Amino acid sequence: MTSNYRRREIDGLRAVAILAVVGYHIGFPVMAGGYVGVDIFLVVSGYVIAGLLFREQNETGSIALKSFYARRFRRLLPGFSLSLLATILLSFAFLLPDEQISVAKSGAAAALFGGNIYSWMINQDYFLIDNQFPPFRHLWTLGVEEQFYIFFPVSIAILAKIGFRKRAASQNWICNFVLMTVVVSLGMSILLSKQHSVFAYLMPFTRAWEFGAGALLAMLPSVSLRLRPVLAILGFALIVLAIIFFDDATPYPSFFACLPVVGTMVIIASGRPHEGNPVGHVLASSPMQAIGRLSYGWYLWHWPLIAIGHTVWGEEAALVRNTGLAFVALVLAGLSWHFIERPILESKWRIFATQRRVYLSGALLILCCVGISLLLWAWALRPLPDGSLLAQSRANHATAAHDFPFCNDRPGTVCEIGADTSAPAILLWGDSHAAQLSKGFEQAIGKSQIRVIIRTMGGCTPAGQPRMAGPERQSEFVTQCAAFNDGSMAIARDLSAHGNLRGVVIAGDWNSERAGWSGPLAGRLKQLASLGLRTVLVTDIPLMPADFVNCTIRRGESACALTRALVQQRSEESHFQLNRISERYPDARLWSPLDGLCPAQLCPAAINGRFLYRNRNHLSVEGSLLLAPSALPMVDWLVHSPVMH
């Protein structure tokens, strides 16, 4: 179906959009804001779809919704289904079970037009993926677009009928509705982008204004011929500025999205190339037309290939590899267009030849996509070989609370290990980074007459800077943390007087703490020194890469190990602060877990087939036990050395 809304420069705009998105995803220099290509797509979709609907309403007096959705099925489902099924098959072949589960869940959600909702439910920040590359991350855009296609045409059809019954101009009703949608949605986008950035980025409520902007453009009168050249250049400049100067730190969409949205609107409003639109001449060129026609397929194929490639091969030569994979995706998009999508659009395939067959075939494709996603999920849940690295990883996640329970003020949580109450005692005090040391301490003291009392609370260091508390519970958590630390200090005071307490070990997630923790921590050491207690400050453990489990399984222990020099460089500031504090007191020392975790100047995630970490910055039982030999001299110093004043 051809119309004024199917213009050559529109396909050229699609080419700009896909080039921006692909450039961003492959990590191309000066394209840090390439994600704005999605905004271009949304405006173009709003303009084209609204224009077709408005023309149909004006020409026939109604909107044939069944026919509209049949056209959408023909256009979107075949290419989408093919790329999804191919990605699932690649996941079967190349991904590990835990990765396959993630792919299966997101694939099923995307097949049901809910990829964006699924991403929001798992709080998947588009910009803070933390080196994880889910192959279906990009399908959130199709979720938003498909939800728009469900809502917008129905709304237009209803408003047209209301206007007809009230003998009013239907276009006025529709125009007011679209304008109100744009204003409300843009307002929500601006308000929510700061505090609820994931919701604002992924949800149709905060993206509807971009579709609405395109829809409004389809109803507005033409721009003056004299203004078109200037406006076209200005619009293109706005898009280029957004692509170059925006980055992952830009609050988005918010009002920043107005730059690419307005730029796209202005280019479209500037008319066709022969109507004084100089940018249109470039957009209507043969190369841009070819890329624009394949933009949908290229969008579908490029990210799964890049994501799986990154997961399998890591960061090495990422730009070169991603560029090659993007080119492969373009070839696949071309093959899909010529042999599947175009013949279906032209009704050359009998199963898509009639409206009824389109609906039946579409439903079958959706069921196939959901079914193969569930099949992948079931396959990923198969039993793993006992003792395998992946089995260890799953067990470590499942047994965290049991292996290192928090020992706080809650009933039944007082923790003690070692000898009875008459033995010399050590107090282990801190957050989860202190709790994870308990198994190593237990191994270190062995059967010696030493008692260890554990006081730990998640997210609460003795410095009193609770990093983990979110804004909505910050005040409550600060109060709880302060009470816990005061209680721990009272226990230290009581045990030093009546319980044979010799020293205190303080550990915390110093590398991730907020600024300002060194002063309160120094105050704690001053209090402990006044009680005649020796103190050991524990520096932090290495922070493993986000993909340390999969990297170690695929490439081996040494290949994925961090160098000790890099770990020390990353923790240089916290180590400096801890060292400066300990130097103030003759009865204070530093102890570094790196001596146990980083043999031969490498800090691997696993040693001899045993994982040392349960997640990026917490030890497994195996990792904690590995600290016992290096902890033993520290324990001996705490218990047996004379106190210096």
XYZ file of C-alpha atoms in Angstrom:
645
model
C 0.000 0.000 0.000
C 1.600 3.302 -1.062
C 0.864 6.753 0.231
C 2.392 10.103 1.029
C 3.669 8.516 4.200
C 5.854 6.049 2.292
C 8.525 8.463 1.128
C 12.065 7.655 0.052
C 13.607 9.950 2.638
C 11.668 8.101 5.344
C 13.609 4.941 4.513
C 16.735 7.105 4.621
C 15.829 8.179 8.148
C 15.485 4.530 9.086
C 19.006 4.039 7.729
C 20.312 6.850 9.959
C 18.559 5.272 12.932
C 19.936 1.775 12.407
C 23.456 3.016 11.655
C 23.377 4.959 14.930
C 22.148 1.979 16.954
C 24.577 -0.498 15.397
C 27.451 1.963 15.789
C 26.592 2.349 19.461
C 26.345 -1.379 20.042
C 29.648 -2.215 18.375
C 31.379 0.531 20.382
C 32.220 2.751 17.423
C 34.063 5.966 18.437
C 32.047 9.248 18.485
C 28.776 7.316 18.573
C 28.290 7.108 22.349
C 24.769 8.455 21.895
C 23.821 6.118 19.067
C 20.978 4.725 21.155
C 18.945 7.771 20.025
C 18.405 5.846 16.801
C 15.538 4.150 18.644
C 13.866 7.545 19.086
C 14.144 8.156 15.360
C 12.475 4.806 14.709
C 9.628 5.639 17.092
C 8.906 9.025 15.536
C 8.981 7.554 12.032
C 6.650 4.730 13.112
C 4.228 7.200 14.647
C 4.252 9.339 11.511
C 3.788 6.482 9.042
C 1.189 4.517 11.041
C -0.833 7.584 12.006
C -0.727 8.875 8.442
C -2.090 5.611 7.069
C -4.826 5.478 9.684
C -5.848 9.098 9.154
C -5.988 8.648 5.399
C -8.102 5.517 5.762
C -10.441 7.345 8.135
C -10.790 10.312 5.777
C -11.331 8.171 2.682
C -13.649 5.474 4.060
C -15.062 7.024 7.231
C -13.737 4.168 9.393
C -10.632 2.189 10.272
C -10.454 -1.522 9.467
C -8.602 -2.730 12.521
C -8.465 -6.370 11.425
C -6.810 -5.355 8.191
C -4.398 -3.066 10.029
C -3.238 -5.787 12.393
C -2.925 -8.277 9.562
C -0.545 -5.871 7.811
C 1.461 -5.483 11.031
C 1.678 -9.255 11.436
C 2.919 -9.642 7.859
C 5.561 -6.968 8.362
C 6.847 -7.774 11.832
C 6.350 -11.427 12.726
C 8.235 -13.374 10.004
C 11.568 -11.581 10.417
C 11.219 -11.406 14.181
C 10.380 -15.111 14.486
C 13.269 -16.158 12.275
C 15.837 -14.138 14.225
C 14.447 -15.287 17.584
C 14.477 -18.953 16.602
C 18.010 -18.640 15.225
C 19.182 -16.972 18.439
C 17.644 -19.734 20.535
C 19.468 -22.338 18.426
C 22.755 -20.444 18.852
C 22.077 -20.384 22.590
C 21.607 -24.147 22.578
C 24.976 -24.503 20.889
C 27.188 -21.894 22.560
C 25.752 -20.699 25.880
C 26.007 -22.204 29.328
C 22.892 -23.354 31.210
C 22.520 -20.241 33.381
C 22.888 -18.045 30.299
C 20.352 -20.189 28.464
C 17.781 -19.669 31.212
C 18.083 -15.897 30.847
C 17.756 -16.145 27.055
C 14.733 -18.452 27.338
C 12.869 -16.144 29.709
C 13.505 -12.998 27.695
C 12.755 -14.805 24.413
C 9.364 -15.997 25.633
C 8.545 -12.515 26.937
C 9.564 -10.908 23.637
C 7.454 -13.387 21.644
C 4.441 -12.299 23.705
C 5.132 -8.600 22.939
C 6.459 -7.966 26.451
C 10.236 -7.713 26.110
C 10.272 -4.249 27.656
C 8.070 -5.318 30.566
C 10.303 -8.311 31.278
C 13.410 -6.101 31.256
C 11.731 -3.717 33.677
C 10.650 -6.571 35.967
C 14.233 -7.794 36.316
C 15.430 -4.180 36.633
C 17.625 -4.492 33.574
C 19.104 -1.028 33.103
C 19.857 -0.652 29.401
C 23.051 1.291 30.175
C 24.234 -0.544 33.300
C 24.308 -4.092 32.053
C 27.631 -4.457 33.865
C 29.375 -6.358 31.079
C 26.529 -8.819 30.695
C 25.181 -9.217 27.181
C 21.665 -10.697 27.105
C 20.984 -11.559 23.443
C 17.382 -10.259 23.521
C 18.068 -6.999 25.330
C 17.292 -4.988 22.197
C 13.776 -6.403 21.809
C 12.402 -4.006 24.410
C 11.844 -1.605 21.512
C 9.584 -4.081 19.722
C 7.605 -4.479 22.923
C 7.031 -0.718 23.109
C 6.159 -0.522 19.405
C 3.762 -3.466 19.498
C 2.039 -2.057 22.580
C 1.629 1.211 20.692
C 0.099 -0.671 17.774
C -2.420 -2.259 20.130
C -3.407 0.983 21.841
C -3.189 3.734 19.234
C -5.303 2.402 16.318
C -8.086 1.336 18.681
C -8.075 4.775 20.297
C -8.226 6.506 16.911
C -11.102 4.291 15.776
C -13.077 5.002 18.969
C -12.470 8.753 18.778
C -13.509 8.806 15.130
C -16.818 7.136 16.013
C -17.408 9.518 18.922
C -16.767 12.495 16.674
C -19.150 11.127 14.032
C -21.963 10.560 16.558
C -21.567 14.038 18.002
C -21.468 15.529 14.492
C -18.078 16.975 15.315
C -14.901 16.943 13.261
C -13.233 13.622 14.006
C -9.807 15.035 13.240
C -10.177 17.612 16.015
C -10.979 14.898 18.530
C -8.013 12.854 17.348
C -5.630 15.815 17.274
C -6.546 16.850 20.821
C -6.112 13.277 22.024
C -2.675 12.924 20.424
C -1.580 16.327 21.747
C -2.688 15.419 25.265
C -0.854 12.083 24.988
C 2.345 13.850 23.949
C 2.170 16.354 26.815
C 1.352 13.790 29.514
C 3.860 11.193 28.270
C 6.674 13.738 27.912
C 5.946 15.013 31.396
C 6.123 11.471 32.780
C 9.360 10.867 30.891
C 11.003 13.954 32.398
C 9.750 13.299 35.931
C 10.540 9.577 36.025
C 13.889 9.521 34.202
C 15.816 10.570 37.315
C 14.314 8.434 40.090
C 12.901 5.551 38.020
C 15.225 5.511 35.039
C 14.635 1.872 34.041
C 10.853 2.348 33.984
C 11.169 5.618 32.070
C 13.444 4.077 29.474
C 11.487 0.892 28.812
C 7.799 1.602 29.303
C 5.305 2.732 26.645
C 3.880 5.406 28.968
C 7.112 7.395 28.806
C 7.737 6.657 25.119
C 4.249 7.323 23.755
C 5.064 10.996 23.213
C 7.652 10.023 20.582
C 5.050 8.087 18.602
C 2.631 10.945 19.264
C 5.115 13.484 17.929
C 5.210 11.591 14.640
C 1.418 11.275 14.637
C 0.984 15.023 15.172
C 3.321 15.634 12.278
C 1.000 13.628 10.023
C -1.844 16.044 10.865
C 0.033 19.339 10.647
C 0.044 21.532 7.529
C 3.102 21.649 5.292
C 6.060 23.873 6.165
C 6.794 26.928 4.018
C 9.058 26.128 1.077
C 11.427 28.934 2.060
C 12.059 27.410 5.489
C 12.562 23.826 4.382
C 16.293 23.921 3.498
C 17.259 25.536 6.794
C 14.960 23.314 8.843
C 16.230 20.137 7.199
C 19.852 20.995 7.975
C 18.918 22.030 11.514
C 17.029 18.766 12.101
C 19.936 16.669 10.893
C 22.328 18.675 13.075
C 20.185 17.967 16.147
C 20.345 14.225 15.480
C 24.112 14.293 14.912
C 24.673 16.314 18.101
C 22.709 13.749 20.104
C 24.650 10.834 18.603
C 28.025 12.458 19.297
C 27.517 14.176 22.652
C 25.059 11.940 24.492
C 26.440 8.933 26.346
C 25.430 6.315 28.890
C 25.495 8.916 31.676
C 22.908 11.149 29.986
C 19.549 10.949 31.833
C 17.310 9.372 29.247
C 14.786 9.703 27.740
C 13.835 12.794 29.819
C 13.905 16.102 27.942
C 17.174 15.109 26.251
C 15.171 12.880 23.908
C 13.630 16.055 22.473
C 16.837 16.575 20.498
C 16.575 13.525 18.203
C 12.757 13.608 18.248
C 12.544 17.243 17.125
C 15.366 16.663 14.655
C 13.475 13.767 13.063
C 10.226 15.737 12.972
C 11.898 18.704 11.305
C 13.495 16.544 8.613
C 10.172 14.859 7.817
C 8.353 18.207 7.843
C 10.898 19.619 5.399
C 9.302 17.611 2.621
C 10.670 15.589 -0.238
C 14.052 16.234 -1.902
C 12.466 18.072 -4.852
C 10.536 20.266 -2.395
C 13.623 22.018 -1.045
C 14.829 19.398 1.416
C 18.632 19.131 0.892
C 19.013 16.467 3.572
C 16.349 14.500 1.747
C 18.661 14.167 -1.286
C 21.176 12.282 0.862
C 18.505 10.239 2.627
C 16.897 9.287 -0.704
C 20.183 8.051 -2.187
C 20.425 4.413 -3.211
C 22.774 3.285 -0.389
C 20.580 4.876 2.276
C 17.492 3.369 0.691
C 19.046 -0.084 0.711
C 20.065 0.179 4.372
C 16.690 1.644 5.302
C 14.804 -1.243 3.718
C 16.914 -3.696 5.726
C 16.892 -1.648 8.939
C 14.297 -3.795 10.699
C 16.078 -7.056 9.946
C 19.480 -5.579 10.747
C 18.162 -4.402 14.092
C 16.828 -7.893 14.859
C 20.011 -9.755 13.906
C 22.930 -7.555 14.933
C 22.602 -7.548 18.716
C 22.167 -11.312 19.293
C 25.333 -11.977 17.270
C 27.292 -9.296 19.150
C 25.978 -10.464 22.520
C 26.722 -14.153 21.983
C 30.103 -13.279 20.488
C 31.001 -11.226 23.541
C 29.807 -13.955 25.907
C 31.862 -16.625 24.169
C 35.039 -14.677 23.299
C 35.176 -11.880 25.876
C 36.534 -8.356 25.423
C 39.507 -9.114 23.153
C 39.366 -7.257 19.833
C 35.756 -6.376 20.573
C 35.459 -3.493 18.097
C 36.868 -5.461 15.172
C 34.863 -8.574 16.041
C 31.628 -6.641 16.610
C 32.046 -4.813 13.312
C 32.429 -8.135 11.525
C 29.412 -9.604 13.284
C 27.362 -6.510 12.430
C 28.238 -7.027 8.770
C 27.183 -10.697 9.023
C 23.909 -9.496 10.558
C 23.373 -7.126 7.613
C 23.850 -10.032 5.204
C 21.366 -12.129 7.191
C 18.916 -9.224 7.152
C 19.252 -9.027 3.368
C 18.644 -12.737 2.943
C 15.653 -12.598 5.264
C 14.201 -9.637 3.367
C 14.586 -11.088 -0.117
C 13.600 -14.672 0.600
C 11.074 -14.398 3.437
C 9.831 -10.928 4.430
C 9.321 -9.412 0.967
C 7.558 -12.464 -0.530
C 5.208 -12.536 2.469
C 4.446 -8.810 2.135
C 3.638 -9.394 -1.517
C 1.357 -12.325 -0.560
C 3.462 -14.827 -2.485
C 3.347 -17.298 0.387
C -0.061 -18.953 0.538
C -0.015 -19.240 4.333
C 0.042 -15.418 4.487
C -2.115 -14.761 1.415
C -5.407 -13.974 3.174
C -6.272 -12.124 6.339
C -7.490 -15.271 8.067
C -4.318 -17.145 7.153
C -2.206 -14.253 8.417
C -3.785 -14.485 11.847
C -3.456 -18.257 11.985
C 0.140 -18.191 10.760
C 0.993 -15.362 13.148
C -0.447 -17.235 16.107
C 1.512 -20.337 15.068
C 4.756 -18.355 14.842
C 4.202 -16.879 18.296
C 3.514 -20.316 19.753
C 6.654 -21.696 18.089
C 8.780 -18.893 19.517
C 7.376 -19.355 23.010
C 7.644 -23.137 22.719
C 11.293 -23.213 21.679
C 12.102 -20.676 24.413
C 10.511 -22.964 26.989
C 12.368 -25.929 25.500
C 15.661 -24.075 25.955
C 14.654 -23.265 29.535
C 13.894 -26.921 30.280
C 17.189 -28.011 28.717
C 19.112 -25.448 30.811
C 17.644 -26.895 34.024
C 19.122 -30.335 33.370
C 21.196 -31.815 36.233
C 24.837 -30.746 36.240
C 27.812 -33.029 36.922
C 28.646 -33.079 40.634
C 31.603 -30.868 41.457
C 31.591 -29.041 38.123
C 32.333 -25.338 38.252
C 28.809 -24.453 37.175
C 27.306 -26.760 39.801
C 29.511 -25.092 42.405
C 28.357 -21.668 41.268
C 24.693 -22.630 41.615
C 25.303 -24.147 45.035
C 27.212 -21.082 46.214
C 24.288 -18.833 45.292
C 21.780 -21.134 46.963
C 23.658 -21.561 50.260
C 24.921 -18.014 50.911
C 22.763 -17.339 53.992
C 23.573 -20.775 55.434
C 27.336 -20.590 54.828
C 27.849 -17.087 56.239
C 24.838 -16.095 58.359
C 24.656 -12.544 59.683
C 25.270 -12.378 63.413
C 23.337 -9.335 64.575
C 20.892 -8.413 67.317
C 18.053 -10.577 66.088
C 17.014 -13.452 68.372
C 19.065 -16.578 67.789
C 21.817 -14.883 65.758
C 24.661 -14.697 68.292
C 27.583 -16.488 66.611
C 30.640 -17.956 68.302
C 33.216 -20.404 67.055
C 36.205 -22.050 68.704
C 36.815 -22.679 72.385
C 34.534 -22.066 75.365
C 33.901 -18.787 77.174
C 37.035 -19.027 79.319
C 39.403 -18.931 76.326
C 41.057 -15.794 74.901
C 38.573 -14.159 72.533
C 38.605 -12.237 69.256
C 35.704 -10.127 67.992
C 35.016 -10.256 64.203
C 32.986 -7.144 63.380
C 31.624 -5.758 60.115
C 29.296 -6.309 57.171
C 29.040 -9.266 54.773
C 32.744 -8.859 53.991
C 33.430 -9.690 57.626
C 30.916 -12.545 57.711
C 32.662 -14.263 54.800
C 35.877 -14.546 56.840
C 34.311 -16.804 59.467
C 35.109 -20.150 57.812
C 38.720 -19.111 57.320
C 38.994 -18.062 60.962
C 37.474 -21.333 62.097
C 40.044 -23.215 60.027
C 42.885 -21.008 61.288
C 42.193 -21.452 65.001
C 41.594 -25.182 64.567
C 41.582 -26.917 67.939
C 43.545 -24.157 69.698
C 42.070 -22.524 72.764
C 40.805 -19.415 71.013
C 37.269 -18.134 70.836
C 35.884 -15.989 67.979
C 32.761 -13.888 68.523
C 31.120 -12.743 65.269
C 29.095 -9.541 64.918
C 27.964 -8.897 61.347
C 25.149 -7.028 59.622
C 24.647 -6.824 55.874
C 25.564 -3.461 54.362
C 26.669 -2.003 57.707
C 30.369 -1.462 58.364
C 31.743 -0.299 61.728
C 32.276 3.070 60.030
C 28.507 3.537 60.072
C 28.151 4.294 56.363
C 25.416 1.888 55.154
C 26.094 1.760 51.420
C 23.301 -0.634 50.496
C 20.340 1.365 51.744
C 18.167 2.899 49.035
C 16.600 6.364 49.367
C 13.241 5.011 50.523
C 14.758 3.156 53.485
C 17.920 5.159 54.078
C 16.820 6.765 57.338
C 15.553 3.490 58.807
C 18.666 1.595 57.791
C 21.014 4.268 59.142
C 19.266 3.990 62.502
C 19.484 0.188 62.488
C 23.155 0.253 61.507
C 24.015 2.792 64.199
C 22.205 0.692 66.827
C 24.019 -2.445 65.675
C 27.433 -0.758 65.861
C 26.687 0.724 69.263
C 25.666 -2.732 70.444
C 28.870 -4.237 69.040
C 30.935 -1.592 70.800
C 29.110 -2.336 74.064
C 29.881 -6.058 73.650
C 33.564 -5.218 73.044
C 33.596 -3.057 76.162
C 31.949 -5.726 78.284
C 34.099 -8.574 76.984
C 37.312 -6.604 77.425
C 36.429 -6.165 81.092
C 34.901 -9.553 81.860
C 35.293 -11.904 78.911
C 39.027 -12.093 78.129
C 38.666 -10.245 74.803
C 42.134 -9.694 73.303
C 41.477 -8.045 69.970
C 39.059 -7.021 67.223
C 39.063 -7.775 63.488
C 37.208 -5.160 61.425
C 36.272 -5.865 57.806
C 33.995 -4.159 55.324
C 33.281 -3.434 51.673
C 35.611 -0.439 51.746
C 36.060 -0.161 47.979
C 32.319 0.395 47.472
C 31.690 2.551 50.544
C 30.520 6.121 50.285
C 33.045 8.876 50.929
C 33.626 9.894 54.510
C 33.986 6.476 56.148
C 37.603 6.921 57.268
C 36.805 9.449 60.023
C 34.141 7.329 61.792
C 36.340 4.239 61.428
C 39.270 6.054 63.050
C 36.918 6.942 65.902
C 36.091 3.262 66.393
C 39.775 2.374 66.614
C 40.314 5.110 69.177
C 37.529 3.632 71.321
C 38.991 0.126 71.024
C 42.490 1.341 71.838
C 41.172 3.006 74.986
C 39.931 -0.435 76.073
C 43.416 -1.914 75.601
C 42.377 -3.973 72.585
C 44.479 -4.778 69.559
C 42.787 -4.185 66.194
C 43.238 -5.629 62.723
C 41.789 -3.773 59.732
C 41.116 -6.109 56.809
C 41.590 -4.729 53.311
C 39.025 -5.770 50.739
C 39.021 -8.845 48.529
C 39.370 -8.544 44.725
C 36.332 -7.465 42.729
C 35.806 -10.142 40.101
C 34.554 -9.315 36.572
C 30.806 -9.660 36.043
C 31.295 -12.734 33.831
C 33.907 -14.443 36.021
C 31.898 -17.685 36.278
C 31.370 -18.110 32.553
C 34.855 -16.889 31.679
C 36.502 -19.358 34.060
C 34.392 -22.253 32.814
C 35.064 -21.439 29.151
C 38.650 -20.259 29.192
C 40.273 -21.635 32.320
C 41.372 -20.364 35.706
C 44.539 -18.490 34.744
C 43.142 -16.992 31.533
C 40.434 -15.130 33.464
C 42.498 -14.230 36.537
C 43.104 -10.616 37.535
C 46.664 -9.526 38.191
C 47.464 -8.633 41.772
C 48.838 -5.316 40.551
C 45.472 -4.436 38.974
C 43.579 -5.421 42.137
C 45.885 -3.274 44.258
C 45.550 -0.375 41.844
C 41.742 -0.505 42.063
C 41.817 -0.528 45.865
C 44.613 2.007 46.199
C 42.444 4.735 47.740
C 40.759 2.511 50.345
C 44.079 0.868 51.192
C 45.635 4.297 51.709
C 42.841 5.331 54.077
C 43.018 2.082 56.081
C 46.805 2.285 56.326
C 46.668 5.902 57.489
C 44.188 4.956 60.231
C 46.198 1.951 61.433
C 49.410 3.996 61.621
C 47.853 6.241 64.296
C 47.657 3.382 66.790
C 50.556 1.093 67.793
C 48.084 -1.721 68.518
C 46.518 -1.671 65.036
C 47.587 -3.519 61.895
C 46.439 -4.161 58.350
C 45.807 -7.646 57.015
C 45.327 -8.323 53.320
C 43.391 -11.368 52.067
C 45.340 -11.083 48.810
C 48.141 -13.218 50.256
C 45.742 -16.160 50.310
C 43.656 -15.324 47.232
C 46.380 -14.234 44.810
C 49.142 -16.859 44.499
C 51.887 -16.170 41.961
C 50.717 -12.553 41.585
C 47.450 -13.647 39.983
C 43.984 -13.460 41.554
C 41.943 -16.247 39.919
C 38.251 -16.877 40.492
C 38.955 -20.586 40.968
C 41.926 -22.682 42.049
C 42.276 -26.396 41.350
C 38.729 -26.622 40.076
C 37.136 -24.935 43.125
C 35.420 -21.536 42.918
C 36.683 -19.037 45.464
C 33.809 -16.583 44.960
C 30.036 -16.867 45.203
C 29.571 -13.565 43.359
C 31.738 -10.697 42.213
C 32.744 -9.468 45.667
C 31.927 -12.254 48.123
C 33.884 -15.398 48.880
C 32.626 -18.943 48.767
C 33.421 -21.349 51.589
C 36.407 -22.542 49.542
C 37.676 -18.989 49.213
C 37.248 -18.310 52.918
C 39.100 -21.503 53.855
C 41.964 -20.486 51.580
C 42.598 -17.505 53.886
C 43.340 -19.682 56.935
C 47.157 -19.948 56.520
C 47.641 -16.206 56.087
C 45.129 -15.438 58.859
C 46.922 -17.580 61.437
C 49.807 -15.122 62.134
C 47.284 -12.305 62.477
C 45.206 -14.313 64.965
C 48.373 -15.193 66.907
C 49.342 -11.514 67.102
C 45.880 -10.547 68.358
C 45.820 -13.172 71.096
C 49.386 -13.462 72.304
C 51.202 -10.168 71.675
C 51.421 -7.692 74.567
C 49.387 -4.514 74.263
C 51.431 -1.394 73.516
C 50.398 1.943 75.018
